[in-house]
XYZ file of N, CA, C and O in Angstrom:
648
model
N 0.927 -1.125 -0.091
C -0.052 -0.022 -0.031
C 0.904 1.321 -0.064
O 1.705 1.407 0.838
N 0.704 2.148 -0.915
C 1.506 3.426 -1.079
C 0.914 4.465 -0.180
O -0.407 4.625 -0.002
N 1.836 5.271 0.415
C 1.462 6.392 1.257
C 1.989 7.669 0.848
O 3.230 7.784 0.628
N 1.098 8.697 0.787
C 1.722 9.947 0.383
C 1.567 10.844 1.675
O 0.313 10.863 2.228
N 2.594 11.361 2.291
C 2.417 12.228 3.350
C 2.720 13.773 2.833
O 3.730 13.855 2.209
N 1.690 14.489 3.067
C 1.791 16.024 2.920
C 1.990 16.802 4.040
O 1.247 16.479 5.158
N 2.858 17.794 4.166
C 3.093 18.766 5.208
C 2.381 19.786 4.877
O 2.676 20.737 3.851
N 1.445 20.627 5.855
C 0.932 21.873 5.726
C 1.780 22.676 6.616
O 2.007 22.399 7.827
N 2.410 23.589 5.923
C 3.213 24.493 6.746
C 2.479 25.421 7.763
O 1.347 25.480 7.753
N 3.194 25.815 8.686
C 2.516 26.702 9.787
C 1.875 27.866 9.155
O 2.352 28.425 8.164
N 0.845 28.228 9.759
C 0.047 29.349 9.275
C 0.708 30.721 9.600
O 1.606 30.829 10.562
N 0.568 31.752 8.907
C 1.126 32.896 9.140
C 0.637 33.664 10.470
O -0.465 33.389 10.821
N 1.613 34.213 11.297
C 1.278 34.741 12.564
C 1.348 36.223 12.558
O 1.871 36.671 11.779
N 0.906 36.832 13.464
C 1.036 38.302 13.675
C 2.518 38.440 13.910
O 3.321 37.795 14.686
N 3.083 39.626 13.587
C 4.534 40.156 13.781
C 4.399 41.535 13.996
O 3.581 42.181 13.546
N 5.408 42.110 14.669
C 5.497 43.589 14.984
C 5.531 44.265 13.746
O 5.114 45.351 13.665
N 6.380 43.758 12.813
C 6.669 44.452 11.526
C 5.344 44.494 10.658
O 5.038 45.366 9.992
N 4.813 43.246 10.493
C 3.908 43.137 9.578
C 2.377 43.665 10.053
O 1.625 43.871 9.213
N 2.173 43.763 11.321
C 0.853 44.210 11.824
C 0.000 42.742 11.736
O 0.452 41.738 11.679
N -1.325 43.076 11.816
C -2.288 41.957 11.575
C -2.448 41.386 10.214
O -2.239 42.253 9.292
N -2.794 40.045 10.151
C -3.125 39.608 8.901
C -4.172 40.483 8.281
O -5.032 40.966 8.763
N -4.237 40.568 6.797
C -5.260 41.340 6.184
C -6.426 40.568 6.227
O -6.575 39.362 6.332
N -7.412 41.257 5.673
C -8.713 40.641 5.705
C -9.011 39.595 4.517
O -10.026 38.830 4.562
N -7.973 39.561 3.702
C -7.971 38.616 2.602
C -7.611 37.234 3.070
O -7.737 35.989 2.357
N -7.527 36.964 4.306
C -7.227 35.547 4.828
C -5.917 35.122 4.932
O -5.580 34.046 4.358
N -4.883 35.884 5.251
C -3.513 35.674 5.292
C -3.227 34.297 6.222
O -2.502 33.484 5.922
N -4.126 34.185 7.302
C -4.044 33.120 8.098
C -4.547 31.648 7.364
O -4.131 30.587 7.777
N -5.178 31.994 6.314
C -5.708 30.779 5.634
C -4.865 30.505 4.430
O -5.057 29.491 3.905
N -3.820 31.291 4.176
C -2.937 31.061 2.878
C -2.479 29.520 2.921
O -1.957 29.145 3.949
N -2.439 28.980 1.780
C -2.017 27.705 1.608
C -0.914 27.690 0.678
O -0.734 28.651 -0.240
N 0.108 26.732 0.884
C 1.309 26.662 -0.198
C 0.866 26.433 -1.621
O -0.161 25.839 -1.999
N 1.758 27.133 -2.408
C 1.558 26.908 -3.788
C 2.134 25.654 -4.178
O 1.498 24.885 -5.133
N 3.152 25.177 -3.572
C 3.768 23.729 -3.571
C 3.646 23.142 -2.311
O 3.923 23.746 -1.238
N 3.525 22.131 -2.235
C 3.247 21.190 -1.049
C 4.579 20.317 -0.852
O 4.909 19.497 -1.748
N 5.109 20.229 0.272
C 6.147 19.127 0.625
C 5.469 17.953 0.955
O 4.381 17.790 1.376
N 6.280 16.889 0.310
C 5.709 15.604 0.176
C 6.806 14.416 0.576
O 7.941 14.628 0.297
N 6.225 13.349 0.959
C 7.001 12.082 0.970
C 6.132 10.951 0.550
O 5.108 10.957 0.804
N 6.557 10.355 -0.285
C 5.908 9.042 -0.966
C 6.749 7.707 -0.509
O 7.956 7.718 -0.665
N 5.837 6.836 -0.009
C 6.414 5.518 0.108
C 5.554 4.556 -0.536
O 4.432 4.495 -0.255
N 6.223 3.656 -1.131
C 5.667 2.593 -2.019
C 4.959 1.531 -0.897
O 3.934 0.758 -1.396
N 5.616 1.314 0.133
C 5.378 0.329 0.990
C 4.852 0.739 2.494
O 4.594 -0.117 3.292
N 5.085 1.919 2.783
C 4.775 2.586 3.991
C 5.772 2.329 5.016
O 5.788 2.700 6.223
N 7.005 2.011 4.423
C 8.220 1.876 5.391
C 9.393 2.597 4.901
O 10.106 2.959 5.836
N 9.557 2.829 3.642
C 10.832 3.347 3.067
C 10.366 4.384 2.122
O 9.278 4.394 1.494
N 11.182 5.539 2.042
C 10.898 6.669 1.205
C 11.303 6.350 -0.243
O 12.436 5.977 -0.699
N 10.136 6.340 -1.033
C 10.476 6.102 -2.581
C 10.862 7.479 -3.246
O 11.318 7.609 -4.325
N 10.170 8.607 -2.809
C 10.264 9.878 -3.410
C 9.933 10.991 -2.349
O 8.959 10.798 -1.443
N 10.720 12.198 -2.579
C 10.236 13.270 -1.728
C 10.515 14.476 -2.501
O 11.325 14.421 -3.424
N 9.945 15.696 -1.975
C 10.188 16.822 -2.697
C 8.979 17.836 -2.433
O 8.245 17.601 -1.390
N 8.876 18.754 -3.329
C 7.829 19.684 -3.358
C 7.129 19.873 -4.694
O 7.902 19.776 -5.679
N 5.830 20.007 -4.633
C 5.067 19.931 -5.967
C 3.882 20.731 -5.783
O 3.026 20.767 -4.721
N 3.399 21.158 -6.961
C 2.002 21.768 -6.946
C 1.025 20.571 -6.857
O 1.324 19.468 -7.163
N -0.169 20.648 -6.420
C -1.045 19.782 -6.077
C -1.360 18.840 -7.409
O -1.450 17.743 -7.224
N -1.410 19.427 -8.610
C -1.816 18.650 -9.717
C -0.643 17.819 -10.104
O -0.876 16.725 -10.825
N 0.443 17.961 -9.604
C 1.755 17.050 -9.913
C 2.076 16.148 -8.848
O 3.161 15.527 -8.932
N 1.353 16.263 -7.758
C 1.787 15.331 -6.632
C 1.614 13.826 -6.968
O 0.770 13.516 -7.847
N 2.472 12.898 -6.456
C 2.230 11.591 -6.874
C 1.114 11.041 -6.384
O 0.678 11.443 -5.444
N 0.591 9.997 -6.980
C -0.571 9.286 -6.505
C -0.267 8.159 -5.541
O 0.755 7.462 -5.678
N -1.173 7.969 -4.514
C -0.985 6.867 -3.629
C -2.264 6.291 -3.224
O -3.366 7.049 -3.329
N -2.277 5.137 -2.633
C -3.596 4.641 -2.130
C -3.950 5.242 -0.801
O -5.233 5.220 -0.445
N -3.032 5.919 0.069
C -3.395 6.556 1.202
C -2.763 7.814 1.300
O -1.495 8.021 1.080
N -3.450 8.898 1.901
C -2.837 10.323 1.899
C -2.888 10.781 3.404
O -4.050 10.432 4.149
N -1.766 11.094 3.984
C -1.935 11.677 5.339
C -1.395 13.074 5.146
O -0.317 13.433 4.554
N -2.122 13.867 5.976
C -1.743 15.364 6.081
C -1.167 15.581 7.445
O -1.848 15.342 8.557
N 0.088 16.051 7.615
C 0.683 16.515 8.724
C 0.648 17.947 8.976
O 1.123 18.863 8.257
N 0.141 18.219 10.325
C -0.069 19.541 10.638
C 1.201 20.111 11.327
O 1.891 19.399 12.123
N 1.690 21.271 11.003
C 2.784 21.791 11.659
C 2.833 21.889 13.129
O 1.766 22.122 13.794
N 3.908 21.690 13.768
C 4.035 21.658 15.234
C 3.595 22.922 15.917
O 2.904 22.867 16.908
N 3.917 24.005 15.368
C 3.298 25.288 15.787
C 1.835 25.624 15.647
O 1.389 26.521 16.160
N 1.099 24.737 14.766
C -0.267 24.927 14.571
C -1.107 24.178 15.590
O -2.328 24.159 15.343
N -0.510 23.421 16.427
C -1.315 22.483 17.366
C -0.896 22.692 18.572
O 0.237 22.751 19.068
N -1.886 23.134 19.418
C -1.681 23.326 20.900
C -2.382 21.993 21.651
O -3.272 21.598 21.204
N -1.485 21.518 22.586
C -1.781 20.414 23.383
C -2.298 20.789 24.872
O -1.624 21.747 25.367
N -3.418 20.309 25.220
C -3.815 20.507 26.499
C -4.180 19.245 27.290
O -4.769 18.393 26.810
N -3.544 19.268 28.618
C -4.036 17.971 29.341
C -5.077 18.400 30.277
O -4.962 19.269 31.378
N -6.133 17.838 30.046
C -7.381 17.915 30.853
C -8.041 16.775 31.377
O -7.709 15.661 30.753
N -9.008 16.781 32.233
C -9.720 15.685 32.705
C -10.953 15.453 31.575
O -11.623 16.472 31.394
N -10.770 14.526 30.829
C -11.729 14.344 29.751
C -13.203 13.880 30.247
O -13.314 13.252 31.098
N -13.960 14.806 29.816
C -15.605 14.764 30.591
C -16.115 13.557 30.019
O -15.932 13.026 28.878
N -16.853 13.085 30.829
C -17.936 12.012 30.555
C -19.149 12.535 29.916
O -20.003 12.995 30.617
N -19.067 12.429 28.675
C -20.308 13.216 27.882
C -20.479 12.307 26.589
O -19.414 11.688 26.024
N -21.688 12.279 26.220
C -21.934 11.602 24.832
C -21.346 12.230 23.643
O -20.977 13.429 23.840
N -20.945 11.532 22.639
C -20.288 11.943 21.528
C -20.871 13.165 21.070
O -20.126 14.146 20.777
N -22.122 13.471 20.848
C -22.860 14.617 20.339
C -22.667 15.849 21.264
O -22.644 16.954 20.853
N -22.296 15.593 22.691
C -21.950 16.821 23.474
C -20.626 16.846 23.949
O -20.245 17.754 24.878
N -19.652 16.023 23.331
C -18.367 16.188 23.779
C -17.618 17.331 23.616
O -16.937 17.879 24.421
N -17.727 17.978 22.308
C -17.162 19.267 22.028
C -17.618 20.295 23.109
O -16.718 21.010 23.530
N -18.913 20.609 23.354
C -19.405 21.512 24.200
C -18.718 21.082 25.741
O -18.514 22.102 26.415
N -18.616 19.958 26.167
C -18.131 19.627 27.383
C -16.665 19.956 27.406
O -16.072 20.578 28.300
N -15.875 19.652 26.368
C -14.338 20.007 26.413
C -14.257 21.527 26.507
O -13.402 22.031 26.973
N -15.157 22.251 25.786
C -15.142 23.717 25.714
C -15.351 24.054 27.209
O -14.499 25.114 27.660
N -16.143 23.721 27.951
C -16.372 24.048 29.324
C -15.257 23.877 30.132
O -14.800 24.630 30.873
N -14.447 22.610 29.971
C -13.213 22.356 30.593
C -12.125 23.178 30.300
O -11.290 23.547 31.161
N -11.921 23.613 29.163
C -10.791 24.222 28.378
C -11.006 25.791 28.206
O -10.074 26.365 27.920
N -12.206 26.309 28.649
C -12.402 27.624 28.307
C -11.405 28.690 28.522
O -11.163 29.543 27.872
N -10.652 28.438 29.900
C -9.688 29.574 30.341
C -8.389 29.478 29.505
O -7.704 30.402 29.334
N -8.196 28.089 29.004
C -6.959 27.985 28.259
C -6.841 28.264 26.747
O -5.674 28.370 26.193
N -8.196 28.554 26.175
C -8.195 28.855 24.854
C -8.015 30.466 24.396
O -8.693 31.127 24.889
N -7.403 30.784 23.472
C -6.965 32.021 23.037
C -7.975 32.648 21.898
O -7.920 33.729 21.550
N -8.660 31.631 21.222
C -9.580 32.227 20.146
C -10.846 31.701 20.346
O -11.145 30.880 21.362
N -11.815 32.267 19.605
C -13.375 31.848 19.689
C -13.513 30.500 19.409
O -12.754 29.847 18.647
N -14.407 29.659 20.176
C -14.472 28.383 19.926
C -14.860 27.791 18.483
O -14.451 26.843 18.119
N -15.582 28.838 17.740
C -15.873 28.439 16.389
C -14.690 28.493 15.448
O -14.734 27.619 14.434
N -13.586 28.826 15.933
C -12.395 28.841 15.141
C -11.503 27.740 15.459
O -10.483 27.531 14.870
N -12.004 26.810 16.342
C -11.091 25.749 16.711
C -11.561 24.361 16.384
O -12.866 24.046 16.528
N -10.596 23.704 16.154
C -11.033 22.136 16.012
C -10.250 21.247 17.075
O -9.121 21.464 17.340
N -11.015 20.310 17.747
C -10.404 19.601 18.806
C -10.292 18.112 18.320
O -11.264 17.717 17.545
N -9.187 17.518 18.742
C -9.079 15.989 18.567
C -8.414 15.362 19.941
O -7.560 15.864 20.358
N -9.080 14.323 20.151
C -8.487 13.610 21.499
C -7.527 12.735 21.073
O -7.550 12.024 19.908
N -6.378 12.629 21.844
C -5.355 11.621 21.668
C -5.905 10.385 21.643
O -6.970 10.028 22.294
N -5.300 9.425 21.006
C -5.931 7.925 20.756
C -6.160 7.213 22.128
O -7.117 6.390 22.216
N -5.361 7.486 23.094
C -5.368 6.717 24.356
C -6.266 7.338 25.390
O -6.251 6.998 26.561
N -7.218 8.305 24.989
C -8.064 9.018 26.025
C -9.176 8.242 26.649
O -9.760 7.502 25.800
N -9.415 8.334 27.954
C -10.541 7.797 28.537
C -11.438 8.753 29.087
O -10.875 9.562 30.012
N -12.792 8.730 28.945
C -13.764 9.743 29.651
C -13.546 9.441 31.228
O -13.245 8.214 31.731
N -13.374 10.597 31.884
C -13.275 10.614 33.254
C -11.831 10.478 33.837
O -11.570 10.560 34.931
N -10.830 10.459 32.857
C -9.444 10.507 33.285
C -8.731 11.515 32.489
O -9.227 12.090 31.554
N -7.576 11.837 32.951
C -6.636 12.847 32.413
C -6.174 12.562 30.983
O -6.110 11.375 30.836
N -6.264 13.348 30.076
C -5.872 13.039 28.605
C -5.550 14.254 27.809
O -5.786 15.145 28.382
N -4.810 13.962 26.735
C -4.414 15.078 25.869
C -5.502 15.399 24.916
O -6.170 14.525 24.270
N -5.625 16.718 24.627
C -6.738 17.337 23.689
C -5.641 18.151 22.802
O -5.088 19.074 23.120
N -5.783 17.883 21.519
C -4.990 18.647 20.367
C -5.942 19.740 19.904
O -7.209 19.441 19.804
N -5.673 20.873 19.802
C -6.346 22.025 19.296
C -5.674 22.624 18.137
O -4.533 23.006 18.267
N -6.483 22.998 17.070
C -5.904 23.749 15.839
C -6.886 24.408 15.219
O -8.180 24.619 15.651
N -6.504 25.391 14.325
C -7.368 26.517 13.622
C -8.327 25.698 12.739
O -7.914 25.157 11.666
N -9.547 25.743 12.920
C -10.658 24.999 12.155
C -10.486 25.604 10.717
O -10.583 24.721 9.850
N -10.835 26.845 10.524
C -10.805 27.339 9.140
C -9.637 27.006 8.284
O -9.829 26.560 7.110
N -8.478 27.115 8.660
C -7.289 26.771 7.892
C -7.310 25.139 7.614
O -6.939 24.768 6.493
N -7.560 24.367 8.474
C -7.589 22.910 8.341
C -8.696 22.476 7.266
O -8.550 21.837 6.457
N -9.853 23.264 7.492
C -10.990 23.056 6.500
C -10.595 23.428 5.070
O -10.784 22.831 4.131
N -9.997 24.724 4.968
C -9.356 25.130 3.639
C -8.426 24.215 3.170
O -8.504 23.951 1.909
N -7.619 23.610 3.835
C -6.512 22.672 3.461
C -7.247 21.515 2.927
O -7.055 21.043 1.750
N -8.151 20.862 3.656
C -8.688 19.655 3.290
C -9.645 19.997 1.898
O -9.654 19.094 0.944
N -10.445 20.934 1.856
C -11.227 21.369 0.827
C -10.270 21.569 -0.593
O -10.679 21.137 -1.649
N -9.155 22.361 -0.456
C -8.315 22.385 -1.579
C -7.629 21.214 -1.839
O -7.655 20.812 -3.364
N -7.308 20.263 -1.031
C -6.802 18.952 -1.486
C -7.831 18.283 -2.136
O -7.566 17.540 -3.198
N -9.009 18.027 -1.661
C -10.021 17.416 -2.302
C -10.451 17.791 -3.500
O -10.731 17.012 -4.487
N -10.426 19.173 -3.680
C -10.815 19.851 -5.122
C -9.676 19.310 -6.184
O -10.000 19.269 -7.381
N -8.691 19.117 -5.646
C -7.467 18.624 -6.605
C -7.290 17.130 -6.762
O -6.366 16.564 -7.363
N -8.300 16.496 -6.260
C -8.383 15.105 -6.343
C -7.604 14.227 -5.384
O -7.219 13.020 -5.450
N -7.219 14.872 -4.255
C -6.263 14.210 -3.167
C -7.175 14.099 -1.866
O -7.510 15.116 -1.427
N -7.552 12.880 -1.776
C -8.628 12.565 -0.688
C -7.660 12.122 0.544
O -7.088 11.021 0.593
N -7.673 12.923 1.513
C -6.923 12.761 2.910
C -7.681 11.809 3.529
O -8.793 11.891 4.137
N -6.993 10.797 4.158
C -7.424 9.804 5.004
C -7.206 9.979 6.537
O -8.084 9.589 7.315
N -6.153 10.763 6.710
C -5.802 10.959 8.180
C -5.042 12.201 8.355
O -4.300 12.636 7.448
N -5.333 13.094 9.348
C -4.751 14.281 9.569
C -3.931 14.015 10.964
O -4.494 13.491 11.866
N -2.660 14.192 11.145
C -1.901 13.985 12.234
C -1.009 15.101 12.598
O -0.673 15.995 11.813
N -0.770 15.265 13.879
C 0.315 16.455 14.224
C 1.647 15.925 13.919
O 2.020 14.758 14.047
N 2.544 16.906 13.704
C 3.980 16.738 13.592
C 4.618 16.215 14.739
O 5.669 15.410 14.818
N 4.054 16.433 15.850
C 4.674 16.037 17.256
C 3.496 15.837 18.085
O 2.399 16.587 18.043
N 3.684 15.043 19.076
C 2.700 14.815 20.227
C 3.373 14.896 21.687
O 4.465 14.452 21.617
N 2.592 15.355 22.611
C 3.329 15.216 23.954
C 3.377 13.753 24.448
O 2.849 12.820 24.057
N 4.199 13.555 25.484
C 4.542 12.334 26.025
C 3.823 12.120 27.363
O 3.696 13.219 28.066
N 3.601 10.958 27.889
C 3.036 10.786 29.293
C 4.311 10.103 29.986
O 4.702 9.156 29.644
N 4.631 10.523 31.053
C 4.241 11.746 31.745
C 4.493 12.955 30.778
O 5.618 12.948 30.323
N 3.938 14.166 31.183
C 4.346 15.400 30.297
C 5.799 15.829 30.717
O 6.193 15.747 31.961
N 6.576 16.271 29.638
C 7.758 16.778 29.822
C 7.795 18.231 29.171
O 7.017 18.316 28.193
N 8.920 18.915 29.261
C 9.015 20.175 28.806
C 9.390 19.716 27.269
O 10.184 18.948 26.900
N 8.855 20.707 26.247
C 9.168 20.571 24.902
C 9.312 21.979 24.286
O 8.346 22.815 24.473
N 10.298 22.287 23.669
C 10.451 23.645 23.080
C 10.774 23.613 21.539
O 11.637 22.654 21.242
N 10.127 24.325 20.865
C 10.383 24.450 19.375
C 10.894 25.782 18.865
O 10.140 26.746 19.268
N 11.830 25.787 18.223
C 12.509 27.148 17.912
C 12.201 27.466 16.505
O 11.720 27.027 15.618
């Protein structure tokens, strides 16, 4: 089974020189060329590089990797709530730690989380993730999995990215 791994570069941030992103959606800006790695067997690299969407190699499985700087991790007590209400329950638990409006955020639970116990919640910018997935889908690239470039360890330890 061939695997194509695409990297979504970090979204633009505010800077002292540039001021705030313009209203045309600088935070949603997607790359013209996408960094990729292709594996024919899921174990070894067959091809790597950068390419426009139309020229990306085809594969049976596509994985989108979110930049480390675009995913914040929060260690919280996972609420015991039905799936339909879990997002609202997570918002209640994480309200003080979130810097953006909840409509702008996408939440994902780490694979080993258990309701009623402490667990990791990944948070990313929902409009940018949706724009990336829609752009890829429009180009005929169907993403099966979205993963972070890095994830915290248990027990938590310091991690710094420069």
